[in-house]
Amino acid sequence: NRIEEALSWVYDRKETGKDGYRLAAFCIHQGTSPEFGHYVTAVRNEDGWLLLNDEYLFSLTDEDAEKLSRSAYISFYEK
């Protein structure tokens, strides 16, 4: 279906060319339902990826960020 094709396109893209987009940040939900749990954000900076919640900041490897991004609630891309 079209949604699976679109997601496949996003997930299969690695670093972008001059006309492409690159994942810049994403939010994930940690919890058992949309009504219960917590949202955290991962952001790419010049040194790699950071995972932020209300109180803490963690470094992420590119591999960990890629895995987490597959369950993103919302993703942000930059050109």
PDB file of C-alpha atoms in Angstrom:
ATOM      1  CA  ASN A   1       0.000   0.000   0.000  1.00  0.00           C
ATOM      2  CA  ARG A   2       1.036   3.640  -0.345  1.00  0.00           C
ATOM      3  CA  ILE A   3       1.796   4.193   3.337  1.00  0.00           C
ATOM      4  CA  GLU A   4       4.191   1.246   3.428  1.00  0.00           C
ATOM      5  CA  GLU A   5       5.859   2.509   0.239  1.00  0.00           C
ATOM      6  CA  ALA A   6       6.299   5.979   1.738  1.00  0.00           C
ATOM      7  CA  LEU A   7       7.710   4.621   4.992  1.00  0.00           C
ATOM      8  CA  SER A   8      10.034   2.316   3.099  1.00  0.00           C
ATOM      9  CA  TRP A   9      11.324   5.284   1.107  1.00  0.00           C
ATOM     10  CA  VAL A  10      12.011   7.248   4.282  1.00  0.00           C
ATOM     11  CA  TYR A  11      13.662   4.385   6.163  1.00  0.00           C
ATOM     12  CA  ASP A  12      15.742   3.209   3.218  1.00  0.00           C
ATOM     13  CA  ARG A  13      17.298   6.620   2.569  1.00  0.00           C
ATOM     14  CA  LYS A  14      20.737   7.104   4.033  1.00  0.00           C
ATOM     15  CA  GLU A  15      22.629  10.396   3.921  1.00  0.00           C
ATOM     16  CA  THR A  16      21.066  12.708   1.403  1.00  0.00           C
ATOM     17  CA  GLY A  17      22.291  14.156  -1.814  1.00  0.00           C
ATOM     18  CA  LYS A  18      22.081  17.824  -2.636  1.00  0.00           C
ATOM     19  CA  ASP A  19      18.333  17.688  -3.293  1.00  0.00           C
ATOM     20  CA  GLY A  20      17.249  15.279  -0.566  1.00  0.00           C
ATOM     21  CA  TYR A  21      16.127  15.481   3.029  1.00  0.00           C
ATOM     22  CA  ARG A  22      17.855  14.241   6.174  1.00  0.00           C
ATOM     23  CA  LEU A  23      16.247  13.230   9.446  1.00  0.00           C
ATOM     24  CA  ALA A  24      16.896  16.054  11.929  1.00  0.00           C
ATOM     25  CA  ALA A  25      14.736  15.080  14.920  1.00  0.00           C
ATOM     26  CA  PHE A  26      11.931  12.778  15.988  1.00  0.00           C
ATOM     27  CA  CYS A  27       9.624  12.176  18.941  1.00  0.00           C
ATOM     28  CA  ILE A  28       8.821   8.775  20.383  1.00  0.00           C
ATOM     29  CA  HIS A  29       6.265   7.697  22.949  1.00  0.00           C
ATOM     30  CA  GLN A  30       7.234   5.551  25.914  1.00  0.00           C
ATOM     31  CA  GLY A  31       4.197   4.007  27.515  1.00  0.00           C
ATOM     32  CA  THR A  32       1.367   1.547  27.161  1.00  0.00           C
ATOM     33  CA  SER A  33      -1.158   3.784  25.385  1.00  0.00           C
ATOM     34  CA  PRO A  34      -1.421   7.295  23.900  1.00  0.00           C
ATOM     35  CA  GLU A  35      -3.215   8.382  27.075  1.00  0.00           C
ATOM     36  CA  PHE A  36      -0.525   7.036  29.379  1.00  0.00           C
ATOM     37  CA  GLY A  37       3.218   7.423  29.070  1.00  0.00           C
ATOM     38  CA  HIS A  38       5.822   9.972  28.156  1.00  0.00           C
ATOM     39  CA  TYR A  39       7.140  11.559  24.971  1.00  0.00           C
ATOM     40  CA  VAL A  40      10.871  12.058  24.419  1.00  0.00           C
ATOM     41  CA  THR A  41      12.742  13.710  21.569  1.00  0.00           C
ATOM     42  CA  ALA A  42      15.904  12.824  19.694  1.00  0.00           C
ATOM     43  CA  VAL A  43      17.759  15.630  17.917  1.00  0.00           C
ATOM     44  CA  ARG A  44      20.695  15.477  15.533  1.00  0.00           C
ATOM     45  CA  ASN A  45      23.464  18.011  16.182  1.00  0.00           C
ATOM     46  CA  GLU A  46      26.984  18.455  14.806  1.00  0.00           C
ATOM     47  CA  ASP A  47      28.319  15.757  17.168  1.00  0.00           C
ATOM     48  CA  GLY A  48      25.644  13.118  16.589  1.00  0.00           C
ATOM     49  CA  TRP A  49      22.307  12.410  18.247  1.00  0.00           C
ATOM     50  CA  LEU A  50      20.919  13.510  21.614  1.00  0.00           C
ATOM     51  CA  LEU A  51      17.899  12.013  23.375  1.00  0.00           C
ATOM     52  CA  LEU A  52      16.081  14.499  25.604  1.00  0.00           C
ATOM     53  CA  ASN A  53      13.369  14.035  28.190  1.00  0.00           C
ATOM     54  CA  ASP A  54      12.145  16.347  30.929  1.00  0.00           C
ATOM     55  CA  GLU A  55      15.223  15.970  33.122  1.00  0.00           C
ATOM     56  CA  TYR A  56      17.998  14.185  31.254  1.00  0.00           C
ATOM     57  CA  LEU A  57      20.085  14.352  28.102  1.00  0.00           C
ATOM     58  CA  PHE A  58      21.668  11.226  26.597  1.00  0.00           C
ATOM     59  CA  SER A  59      23.976  10.650  23.638  1.00  0.00           C
ATOM     60  CA  LEU A  60      22.785   8.165  21.017  1.00  0.00           C
ATOM     61  CA  THR A  61      24.774   6.284  18.423  1.00  0.00           C
ATOM     62  CA  ASP A  62      23.646   6.622  14.829  1.00  0.00           C
ATOM     63  CA  GLU A  63      22.526   2.994  14.961  1.00  0.00           C
ATOM     64  CA  ASP A  64      20.411   3.540  18.079  1.00  0.00           C
ATOM     65  CA  ALA A  65      18.874   6.688  16.604  1.00  0.00           C
ATOM     66  CA  GLU A  66      17.984   4.817  13.417  1.00  0.00           C
ATOM     67  CA  LYS A  67      16.312   2.015  15.392  1.00  0.00           C
ATOM     68  CA  LEU A  68      14.352   4.425  17.588  1.00  0.00           C
ATOM     69  CA  SER A  69      13.286   6.542  14.609  1.00  0.00           C
ATOM     70  CA  ARG A  70      11.400   3.570  13.169  1.00  0.00           C
ATOM     71  CA  SER A  71       8.838   3.933  15.961  1.00  0.00           C
ATOM     72  CA  ALA A  72       8.673   7.730  15.821  1.00  0.00           C
ATOM     73  CA  TYR A  73       5.393   9.449  16.582  1.00  0.00           C
ATOM     74  CA  ILE A  74       6.509  12.394  14.449  1.00  0.00           C
ATOM     75  CA  SER A  75       9.684  13.034  12.431  1.00  0.00           C
ATOM     76  CA  PHE A  76      11.338  16.269  11.336  1.00  0.00           C
ATOM     77  CA  TYR A  77      13.496  16.523   8.225  1.00  0.00           C
ATOM     78  CA  GLU A  78      15.862  19.182   6.948  1.00  0.00           C
ATOM     79  CA  LYS A  79      16.881  19.891   3.403  1.00  0.00           C
TER      80      LYS A  79
END
